[in-house]
PDB file of C-alpha atoms in Angstrom:
ATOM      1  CA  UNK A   1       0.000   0.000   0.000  1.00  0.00           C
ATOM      2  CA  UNK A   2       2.924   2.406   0.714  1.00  0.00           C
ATOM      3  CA  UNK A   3       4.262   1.805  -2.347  1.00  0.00           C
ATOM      4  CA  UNK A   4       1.003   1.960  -4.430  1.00  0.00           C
ATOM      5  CA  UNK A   5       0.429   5.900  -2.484  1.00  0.00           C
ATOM      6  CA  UNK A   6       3.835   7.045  -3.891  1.00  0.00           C
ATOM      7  CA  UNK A   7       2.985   6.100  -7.185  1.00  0.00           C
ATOM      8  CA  UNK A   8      -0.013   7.310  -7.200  1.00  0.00           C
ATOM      9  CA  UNK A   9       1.002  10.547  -6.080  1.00  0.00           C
ATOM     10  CA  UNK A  10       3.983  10.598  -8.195  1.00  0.00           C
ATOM     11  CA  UNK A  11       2.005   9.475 -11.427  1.00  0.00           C
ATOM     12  CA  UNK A  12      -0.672  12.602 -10.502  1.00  0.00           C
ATOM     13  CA  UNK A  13       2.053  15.236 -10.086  1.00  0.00           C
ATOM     14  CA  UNK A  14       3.513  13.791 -13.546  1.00  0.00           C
ATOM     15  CA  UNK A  15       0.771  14.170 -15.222  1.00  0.00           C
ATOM     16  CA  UNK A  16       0.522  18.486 -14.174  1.00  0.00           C
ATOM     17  CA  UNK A  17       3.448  18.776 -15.883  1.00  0.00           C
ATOM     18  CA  UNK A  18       2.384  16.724 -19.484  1.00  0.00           C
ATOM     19  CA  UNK A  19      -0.975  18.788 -18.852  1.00  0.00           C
ATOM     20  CA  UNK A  20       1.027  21.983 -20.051  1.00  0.00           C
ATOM     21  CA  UNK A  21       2.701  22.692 -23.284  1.00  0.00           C
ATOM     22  CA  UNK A  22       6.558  22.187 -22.972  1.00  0.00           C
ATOM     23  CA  UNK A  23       9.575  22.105 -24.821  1.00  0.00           C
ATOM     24  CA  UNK A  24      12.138  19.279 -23.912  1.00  0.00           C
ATOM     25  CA  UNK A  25      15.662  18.480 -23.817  1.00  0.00           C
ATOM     26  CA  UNK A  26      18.207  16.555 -21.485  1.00  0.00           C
ATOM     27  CA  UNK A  27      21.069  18.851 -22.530  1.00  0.00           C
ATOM     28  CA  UNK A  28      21.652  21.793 -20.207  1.00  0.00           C
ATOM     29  CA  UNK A  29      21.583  24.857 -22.464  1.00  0.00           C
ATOM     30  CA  UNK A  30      20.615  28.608 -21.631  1.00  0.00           C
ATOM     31  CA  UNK A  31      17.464  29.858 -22.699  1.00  0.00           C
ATOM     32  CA  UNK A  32      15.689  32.886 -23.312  1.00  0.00           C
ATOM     33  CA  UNK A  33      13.513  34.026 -20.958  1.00  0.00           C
ATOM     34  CA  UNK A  34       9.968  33.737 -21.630  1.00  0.00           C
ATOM     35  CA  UNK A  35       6.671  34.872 -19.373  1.00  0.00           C
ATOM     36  CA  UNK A  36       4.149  31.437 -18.498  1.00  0.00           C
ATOM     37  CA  UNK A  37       0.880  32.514 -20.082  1.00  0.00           C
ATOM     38  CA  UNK A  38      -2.347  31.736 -18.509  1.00  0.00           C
ATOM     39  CA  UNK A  39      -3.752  27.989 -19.883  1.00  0.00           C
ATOM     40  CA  UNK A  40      -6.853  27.019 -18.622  1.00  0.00           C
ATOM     41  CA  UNK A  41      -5.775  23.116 -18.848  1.00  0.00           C
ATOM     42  CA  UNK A  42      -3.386  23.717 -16.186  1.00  0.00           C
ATOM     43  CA  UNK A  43      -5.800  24.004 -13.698  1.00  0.00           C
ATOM     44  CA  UNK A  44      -6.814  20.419 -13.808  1.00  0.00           C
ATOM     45  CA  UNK A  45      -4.554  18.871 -12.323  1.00  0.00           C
ATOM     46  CA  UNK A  46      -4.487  21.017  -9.159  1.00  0.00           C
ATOM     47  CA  UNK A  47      -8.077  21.483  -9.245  1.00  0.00           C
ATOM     48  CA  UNK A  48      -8.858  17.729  -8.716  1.00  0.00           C
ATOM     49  CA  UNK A  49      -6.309  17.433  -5.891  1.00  0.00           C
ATOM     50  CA  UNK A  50      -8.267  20.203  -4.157  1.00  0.00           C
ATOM     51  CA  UNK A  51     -11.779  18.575  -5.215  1.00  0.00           C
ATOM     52  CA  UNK A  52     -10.687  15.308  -3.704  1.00  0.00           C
ATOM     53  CA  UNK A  53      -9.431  17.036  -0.512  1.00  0.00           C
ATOM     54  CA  UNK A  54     -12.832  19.144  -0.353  1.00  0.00           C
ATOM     55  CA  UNK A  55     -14.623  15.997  -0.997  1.00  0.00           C
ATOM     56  CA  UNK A  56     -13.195  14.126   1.553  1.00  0.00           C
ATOM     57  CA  UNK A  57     -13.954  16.453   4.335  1.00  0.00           C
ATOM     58  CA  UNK A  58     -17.521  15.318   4.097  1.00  0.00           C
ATOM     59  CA  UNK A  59     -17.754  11.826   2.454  1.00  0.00           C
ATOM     60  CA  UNK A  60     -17.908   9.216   4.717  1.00  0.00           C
ATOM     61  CA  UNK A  61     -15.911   7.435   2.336  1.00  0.00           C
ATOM     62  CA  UNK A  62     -12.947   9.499   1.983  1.00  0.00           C
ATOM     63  CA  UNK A  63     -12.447   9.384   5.357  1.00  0.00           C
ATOM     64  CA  UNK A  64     -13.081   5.679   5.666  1.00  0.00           C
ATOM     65  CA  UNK A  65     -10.047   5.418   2.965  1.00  0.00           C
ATOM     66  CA  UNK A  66      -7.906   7.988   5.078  1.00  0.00           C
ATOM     67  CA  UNK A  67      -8.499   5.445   8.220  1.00  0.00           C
ATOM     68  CA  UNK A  68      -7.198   2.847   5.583  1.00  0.00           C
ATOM     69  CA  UNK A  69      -4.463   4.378   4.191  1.00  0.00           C
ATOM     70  CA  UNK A  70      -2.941   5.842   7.647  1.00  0.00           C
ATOM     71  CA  UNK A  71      -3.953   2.253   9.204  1.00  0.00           C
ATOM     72  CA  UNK A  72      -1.572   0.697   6.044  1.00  0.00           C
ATOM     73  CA  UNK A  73       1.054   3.434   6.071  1.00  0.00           C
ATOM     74  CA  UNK A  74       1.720   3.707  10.124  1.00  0.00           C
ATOM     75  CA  UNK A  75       1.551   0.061  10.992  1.00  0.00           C
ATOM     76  CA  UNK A  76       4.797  -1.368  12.932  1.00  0.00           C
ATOM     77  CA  UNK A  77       6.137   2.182  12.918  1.00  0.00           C
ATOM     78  CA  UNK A  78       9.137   2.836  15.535  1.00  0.00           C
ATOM     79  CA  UNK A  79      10.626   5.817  15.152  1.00  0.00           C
ATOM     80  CA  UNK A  80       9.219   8.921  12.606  1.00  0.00           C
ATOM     81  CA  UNK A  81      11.609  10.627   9.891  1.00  0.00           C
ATOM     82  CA  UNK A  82      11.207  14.405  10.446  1.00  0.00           C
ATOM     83  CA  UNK A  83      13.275  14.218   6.538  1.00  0.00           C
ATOM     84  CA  UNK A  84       9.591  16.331   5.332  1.00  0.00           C
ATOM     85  CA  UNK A  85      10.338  19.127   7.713  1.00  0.00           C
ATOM     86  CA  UNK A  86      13.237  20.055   5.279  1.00  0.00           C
ATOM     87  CA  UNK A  87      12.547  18.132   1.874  1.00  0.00           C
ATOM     88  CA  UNK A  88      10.025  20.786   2.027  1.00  0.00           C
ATOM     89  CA  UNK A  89      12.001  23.875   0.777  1.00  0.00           C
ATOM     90  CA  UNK A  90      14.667  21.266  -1.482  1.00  0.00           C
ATOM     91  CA  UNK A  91      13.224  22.062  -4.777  1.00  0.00           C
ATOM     92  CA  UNK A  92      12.857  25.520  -4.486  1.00  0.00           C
ATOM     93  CA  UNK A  93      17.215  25.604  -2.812  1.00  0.00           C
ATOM     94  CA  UNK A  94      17.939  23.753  -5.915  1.00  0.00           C
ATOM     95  CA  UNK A  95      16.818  26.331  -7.865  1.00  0.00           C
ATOM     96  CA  UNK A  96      19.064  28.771  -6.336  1.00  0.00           C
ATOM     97  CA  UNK A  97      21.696  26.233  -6.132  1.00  0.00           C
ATOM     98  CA  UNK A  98      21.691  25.138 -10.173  1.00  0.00           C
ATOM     99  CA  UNK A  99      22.192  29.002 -10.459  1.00  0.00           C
ATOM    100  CA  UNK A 100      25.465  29.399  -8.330  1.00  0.00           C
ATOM    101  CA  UNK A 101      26.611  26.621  -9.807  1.00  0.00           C
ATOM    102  CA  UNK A 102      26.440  27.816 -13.284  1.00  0.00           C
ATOM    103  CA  UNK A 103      23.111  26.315 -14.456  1.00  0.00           C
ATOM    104  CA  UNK A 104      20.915  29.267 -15.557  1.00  0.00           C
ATOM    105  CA  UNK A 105      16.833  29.226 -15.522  1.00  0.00           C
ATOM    106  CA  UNK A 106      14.205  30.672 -16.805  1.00  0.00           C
ATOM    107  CA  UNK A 107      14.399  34.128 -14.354  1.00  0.00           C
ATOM    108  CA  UNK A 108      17.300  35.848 -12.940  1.00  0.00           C
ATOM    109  CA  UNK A 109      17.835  35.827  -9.084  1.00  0.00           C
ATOM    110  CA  UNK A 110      15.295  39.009  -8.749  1.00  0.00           C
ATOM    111  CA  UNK A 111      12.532  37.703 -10.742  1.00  0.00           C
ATOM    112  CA  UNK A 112      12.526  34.118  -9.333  1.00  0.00           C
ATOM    113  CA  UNK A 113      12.888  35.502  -5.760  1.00  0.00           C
ATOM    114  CA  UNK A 114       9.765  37.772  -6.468  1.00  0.00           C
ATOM    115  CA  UNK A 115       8.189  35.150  -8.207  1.00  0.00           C
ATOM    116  CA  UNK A 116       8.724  31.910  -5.415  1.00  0.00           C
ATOM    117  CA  UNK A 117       7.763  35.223  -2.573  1.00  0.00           C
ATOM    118  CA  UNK A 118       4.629  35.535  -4.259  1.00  0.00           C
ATOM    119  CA  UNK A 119       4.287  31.784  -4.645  1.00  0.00           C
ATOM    120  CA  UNK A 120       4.982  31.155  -1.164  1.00  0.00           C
ATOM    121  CA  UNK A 121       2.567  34.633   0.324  1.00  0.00           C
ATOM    122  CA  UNK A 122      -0.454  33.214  -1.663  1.00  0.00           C
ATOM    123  CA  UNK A 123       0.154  29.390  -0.644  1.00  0.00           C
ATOM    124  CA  UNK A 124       0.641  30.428   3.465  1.00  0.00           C
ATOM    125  CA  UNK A 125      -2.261  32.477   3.389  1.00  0.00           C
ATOM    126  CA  UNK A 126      -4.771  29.960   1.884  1.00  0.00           C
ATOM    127  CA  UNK A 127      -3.135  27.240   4.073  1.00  0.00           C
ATOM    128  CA  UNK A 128      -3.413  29.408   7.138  1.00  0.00           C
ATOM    129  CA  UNK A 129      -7.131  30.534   6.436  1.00  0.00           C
ATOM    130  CA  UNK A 130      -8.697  26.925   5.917  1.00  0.00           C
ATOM    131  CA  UNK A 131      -6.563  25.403   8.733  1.00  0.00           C
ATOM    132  CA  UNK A 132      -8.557  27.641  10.716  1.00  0.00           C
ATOM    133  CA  UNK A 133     -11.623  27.737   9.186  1.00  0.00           C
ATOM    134  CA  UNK A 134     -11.881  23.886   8.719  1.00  0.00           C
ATOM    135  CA  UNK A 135     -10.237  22.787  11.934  1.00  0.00           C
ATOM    136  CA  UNK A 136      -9.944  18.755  11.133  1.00  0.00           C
ATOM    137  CA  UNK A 137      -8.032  17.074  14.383  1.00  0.00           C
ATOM    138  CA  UNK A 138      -5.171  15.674  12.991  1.00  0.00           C
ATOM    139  CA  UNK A 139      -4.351  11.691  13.020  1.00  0.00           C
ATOM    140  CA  UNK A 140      -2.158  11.692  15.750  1.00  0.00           C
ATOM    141  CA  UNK A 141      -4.613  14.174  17.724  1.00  0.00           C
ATOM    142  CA  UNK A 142      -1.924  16.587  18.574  1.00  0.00           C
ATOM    143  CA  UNK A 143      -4.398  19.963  16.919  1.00  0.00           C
ATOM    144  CA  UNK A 144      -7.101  20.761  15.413  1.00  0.00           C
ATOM    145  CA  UNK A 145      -5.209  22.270  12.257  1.00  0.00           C
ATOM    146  CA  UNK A 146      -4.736  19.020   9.958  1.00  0.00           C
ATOM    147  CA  UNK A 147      -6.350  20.226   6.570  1.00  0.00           C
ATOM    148  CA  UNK A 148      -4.508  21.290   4.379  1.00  0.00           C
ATOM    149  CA  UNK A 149      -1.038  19.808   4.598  1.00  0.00           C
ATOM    150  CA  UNK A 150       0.943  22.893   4.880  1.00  0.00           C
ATOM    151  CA  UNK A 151       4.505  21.000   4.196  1.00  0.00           C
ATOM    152  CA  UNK A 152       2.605  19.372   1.506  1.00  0.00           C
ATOM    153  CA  UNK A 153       1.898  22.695   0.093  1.00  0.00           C
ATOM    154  CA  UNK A 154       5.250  24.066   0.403  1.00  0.00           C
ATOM    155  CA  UNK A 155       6.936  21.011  -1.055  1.00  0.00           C
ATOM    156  CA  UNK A 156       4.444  21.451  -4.286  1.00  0.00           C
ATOM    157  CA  UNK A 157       4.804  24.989  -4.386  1.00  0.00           C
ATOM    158  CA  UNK A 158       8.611  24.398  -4.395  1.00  0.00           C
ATOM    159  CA  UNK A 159       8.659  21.571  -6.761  1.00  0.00           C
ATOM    160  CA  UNK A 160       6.365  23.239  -9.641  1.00  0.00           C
ATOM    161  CA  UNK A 161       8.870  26.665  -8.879  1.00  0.00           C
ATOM    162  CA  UNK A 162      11.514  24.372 -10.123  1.00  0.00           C
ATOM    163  CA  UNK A 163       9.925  22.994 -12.728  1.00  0.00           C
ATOM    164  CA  UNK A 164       8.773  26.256 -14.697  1.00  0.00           C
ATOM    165  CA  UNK A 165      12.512  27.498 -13.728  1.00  0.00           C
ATOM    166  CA  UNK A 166      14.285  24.063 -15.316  1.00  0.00           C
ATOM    167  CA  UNK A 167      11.911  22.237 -17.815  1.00  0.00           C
ATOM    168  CA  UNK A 168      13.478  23.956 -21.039  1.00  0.00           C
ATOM    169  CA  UNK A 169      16.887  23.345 -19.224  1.00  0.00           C
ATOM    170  CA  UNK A 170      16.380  19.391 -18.754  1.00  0.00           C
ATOM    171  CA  UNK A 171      13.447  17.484 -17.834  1.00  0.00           C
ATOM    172  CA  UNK A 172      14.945  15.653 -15.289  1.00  0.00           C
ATOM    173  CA  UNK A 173      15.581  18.729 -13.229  1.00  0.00           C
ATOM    174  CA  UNK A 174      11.995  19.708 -13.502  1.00  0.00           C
ATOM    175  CA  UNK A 175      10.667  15.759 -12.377  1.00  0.00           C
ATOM    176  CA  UNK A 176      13.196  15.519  -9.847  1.00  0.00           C
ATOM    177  CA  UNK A 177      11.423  18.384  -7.343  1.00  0.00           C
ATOM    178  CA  UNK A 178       7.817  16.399  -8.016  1.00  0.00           C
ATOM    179  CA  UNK A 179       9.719  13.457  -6.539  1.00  0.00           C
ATOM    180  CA  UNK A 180      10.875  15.326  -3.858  1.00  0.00           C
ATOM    181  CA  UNK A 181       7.506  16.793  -3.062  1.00  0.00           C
ATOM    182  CA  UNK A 182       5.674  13.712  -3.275  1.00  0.00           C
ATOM    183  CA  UNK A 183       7.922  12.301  -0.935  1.00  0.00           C
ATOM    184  CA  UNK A 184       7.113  14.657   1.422  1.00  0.00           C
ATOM    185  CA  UNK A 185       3.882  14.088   1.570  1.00  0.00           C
ATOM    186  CA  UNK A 186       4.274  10.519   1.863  1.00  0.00           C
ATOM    187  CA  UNK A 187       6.172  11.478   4.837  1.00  0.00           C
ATOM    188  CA  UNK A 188       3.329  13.510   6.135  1.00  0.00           C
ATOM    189  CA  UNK A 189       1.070  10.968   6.305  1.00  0.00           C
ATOM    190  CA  UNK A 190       4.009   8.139   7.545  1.00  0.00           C
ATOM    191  CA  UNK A 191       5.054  10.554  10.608  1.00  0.00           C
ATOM    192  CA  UNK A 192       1.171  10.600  11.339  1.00  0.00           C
ATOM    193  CA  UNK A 193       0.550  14.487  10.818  1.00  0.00           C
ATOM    194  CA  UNK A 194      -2.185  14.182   7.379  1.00  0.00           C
ATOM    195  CA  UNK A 195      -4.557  12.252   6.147  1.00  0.00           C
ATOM    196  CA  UNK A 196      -4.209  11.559   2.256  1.00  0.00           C
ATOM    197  CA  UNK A 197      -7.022  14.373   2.373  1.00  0.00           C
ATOM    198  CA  UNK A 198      -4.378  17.283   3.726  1.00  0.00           C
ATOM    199  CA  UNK A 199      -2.033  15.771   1.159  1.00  0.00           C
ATOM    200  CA  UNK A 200      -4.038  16.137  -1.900  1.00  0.00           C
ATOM    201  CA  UNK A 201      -5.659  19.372  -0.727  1.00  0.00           C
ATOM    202  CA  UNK A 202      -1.803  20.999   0.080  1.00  0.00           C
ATOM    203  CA  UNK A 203      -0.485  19.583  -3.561  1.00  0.00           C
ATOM    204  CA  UNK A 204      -2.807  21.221  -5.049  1.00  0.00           C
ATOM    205  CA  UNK A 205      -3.018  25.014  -3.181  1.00  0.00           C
ATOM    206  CA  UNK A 206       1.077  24.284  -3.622  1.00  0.00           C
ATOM    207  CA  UNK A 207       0.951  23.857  -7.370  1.00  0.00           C
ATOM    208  CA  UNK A 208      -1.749  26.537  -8.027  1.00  0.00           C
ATOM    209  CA  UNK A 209      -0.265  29.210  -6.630  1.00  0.00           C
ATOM    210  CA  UNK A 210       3.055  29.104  -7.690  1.00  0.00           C
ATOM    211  CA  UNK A 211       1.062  28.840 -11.238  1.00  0.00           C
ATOM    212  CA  UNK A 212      -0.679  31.978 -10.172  1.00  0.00           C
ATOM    213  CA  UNK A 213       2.769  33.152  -9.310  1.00  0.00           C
ATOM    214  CA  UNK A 214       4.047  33.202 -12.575  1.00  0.00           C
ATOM    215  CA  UNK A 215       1.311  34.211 -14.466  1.00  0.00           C
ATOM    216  CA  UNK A 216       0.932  37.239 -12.448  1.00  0.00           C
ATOM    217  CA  UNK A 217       4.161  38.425 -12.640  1.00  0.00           C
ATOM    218  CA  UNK A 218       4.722  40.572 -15.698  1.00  0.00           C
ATOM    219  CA  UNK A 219       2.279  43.124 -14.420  1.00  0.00           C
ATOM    220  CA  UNK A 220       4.303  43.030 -10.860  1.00  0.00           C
ATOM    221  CA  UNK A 221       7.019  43.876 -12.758  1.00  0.00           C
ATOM    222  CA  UNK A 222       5.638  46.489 -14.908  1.00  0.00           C
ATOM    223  CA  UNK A 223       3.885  48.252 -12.088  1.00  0.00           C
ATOM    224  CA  UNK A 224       5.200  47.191  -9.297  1.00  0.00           C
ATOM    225  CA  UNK A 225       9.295  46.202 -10.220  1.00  0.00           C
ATOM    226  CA  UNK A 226      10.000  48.659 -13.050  1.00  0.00           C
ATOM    227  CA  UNK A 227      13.566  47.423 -14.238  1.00  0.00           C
ATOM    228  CA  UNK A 228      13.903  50.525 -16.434  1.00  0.00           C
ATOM    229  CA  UNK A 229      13.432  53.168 -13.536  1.00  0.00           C
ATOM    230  CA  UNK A 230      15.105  50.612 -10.150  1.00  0.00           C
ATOM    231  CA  UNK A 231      17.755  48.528  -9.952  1.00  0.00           C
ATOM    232  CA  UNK A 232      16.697  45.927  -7.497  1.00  0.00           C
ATOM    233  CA  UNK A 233      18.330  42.663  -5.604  1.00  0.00           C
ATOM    234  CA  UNK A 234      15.677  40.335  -4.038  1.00  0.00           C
ATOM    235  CA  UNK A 235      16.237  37.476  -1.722  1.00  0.00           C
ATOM    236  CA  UNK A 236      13.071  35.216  -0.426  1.00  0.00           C
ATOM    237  CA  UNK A 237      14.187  33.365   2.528  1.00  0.00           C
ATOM    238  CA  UNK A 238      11.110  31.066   3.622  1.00  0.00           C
ATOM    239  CA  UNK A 239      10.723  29.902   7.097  1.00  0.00           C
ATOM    240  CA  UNK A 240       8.312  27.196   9.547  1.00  0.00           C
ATOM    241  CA  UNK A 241       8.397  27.593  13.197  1.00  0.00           C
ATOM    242  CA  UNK A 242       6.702  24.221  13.772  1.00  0.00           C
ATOM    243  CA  UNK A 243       2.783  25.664  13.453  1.00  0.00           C
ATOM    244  CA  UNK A 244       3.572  28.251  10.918  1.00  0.00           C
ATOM    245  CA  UNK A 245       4.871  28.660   7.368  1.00  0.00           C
ATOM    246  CA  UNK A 246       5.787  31.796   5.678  1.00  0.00           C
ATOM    247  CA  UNK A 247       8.436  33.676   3.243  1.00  0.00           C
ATOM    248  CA  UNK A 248      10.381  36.817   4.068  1.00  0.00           C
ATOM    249  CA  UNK A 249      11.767  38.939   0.931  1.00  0.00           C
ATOM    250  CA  UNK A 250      14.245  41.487   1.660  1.00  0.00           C
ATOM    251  CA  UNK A 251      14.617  43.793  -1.257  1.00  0.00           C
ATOM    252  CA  UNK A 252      17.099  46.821  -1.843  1.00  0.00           C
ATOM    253  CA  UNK A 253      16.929  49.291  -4.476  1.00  0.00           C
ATOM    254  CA  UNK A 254      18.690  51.476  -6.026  1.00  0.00           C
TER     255      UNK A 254
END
């Protein structure tokens, strides 16, 4: 069963990423940068994880197959793996690290830093709202703040910020932060903090607004981050105090 959840999860993210229309190539190769336009397709992918994570707060069924699931997952567990508390944010340090190591994206340091910020505001404020609006106890009954997963939805966030900065670049740079994230929530539900609910519901808020993210961003920058009139350095530095998630960006301009 643990296995069947990963690939499940895995084969679900996958499929966000076909659902859009890319360019690929396994060499690593600068590219020009170019501004995500608004599909409408790429909202299915999220939107079902969210549906399914709505659903479930109601349907006697959904939560009969998160009993299941946490029933198959935690069995003969000894000792948890904290790992998700910092797979988290691993997509989304990749990104930064590819760059100082030579490997350029899509953005330059300011606009991705502006870009995973906004990512990262939008995903902790919807996360933080229907935690406490929704207030489902969690599995291991340590709070009432279970749904959504808010790792979940930083690890997604994270992973599709990598993605849109690495597809053109190499596939396997943009798959490898899906893996990640999915991982993470596997790890959610193994340390007994989620149901497969909070999973789904997090993937999805994590995934849609880093979409949002992107697609928002050219007006930011044209009324907002004028690059003919500033000169401006950026650096997004996200944190999680153990209840809370969040993003600080310090800018200076010149």
């Amino acid at each position: 069963m643990k296995t069947k959840l990963i690939i499940l999860l895995l084969f679900l993210s996958i499929n966000n990423m076909f659902s859009q229309e890319i360019t690929k190539t396994d060499s690593i190769v600068p590219i020009k940068k170019d501004y995500l336009k608004f599909d409408y397709k790429a909202l299915i992918i999220p939107s079902a994880f969210m549906a399914y994570g709505i659903i479930g707060i109601e349907s006697d069924g959904l939560k009969g197959f998160n009993a299941n699931i946490r029933e198959e997952v935690t069995e003969d567990i000894d000792d948890k793996f904290t790992i998700d508390d910092f797979s988290q944010y691993a997509p989304a340090i990749a990104v930064y690290g590819l760059n100082l190591f030579g490997v350029e994206g899509k953005n330059n340091f300011k606009d991705r830093s502006i870009i995973l910020g906004t990512s990262y505001l939008l995903m902790g404020t919807w996360v933080t709202v229907m935690k406490k609006t929704t207030r489902i106890e969690r599995p291991d009954k340590s709070g009432f703040n279970s749904f959504p997963s808010g790792h979940t939805a930083t690890a997604f966030a994270s992973a599709e910020f990598l993605w849109q900065e690495y597809k053109d670049v190499s596939f396997w740079y943009g798959i490898s932060g899906y893996v990640v994230a999915t991982g993470t929530g596997f790890f959610r539900i193994y340390n007994d903090k989620h149901w497969l609910t909070d999973v789904a519901m997090g993937a999805g808020i994590g995934i849609l607004t880093t979409k949002i993210a992107y697609w928002v961003f050219p007006l930011m920058e044209n009324h907002i981050f004028n690059r003919k009139e500033n000169r401006t350095t950026a650096m997004v530095a996200p944190f999680y105090n153990g209840k809370q998630l969040g993003a600080g960006i310090l800018f200076k301009i010149n």
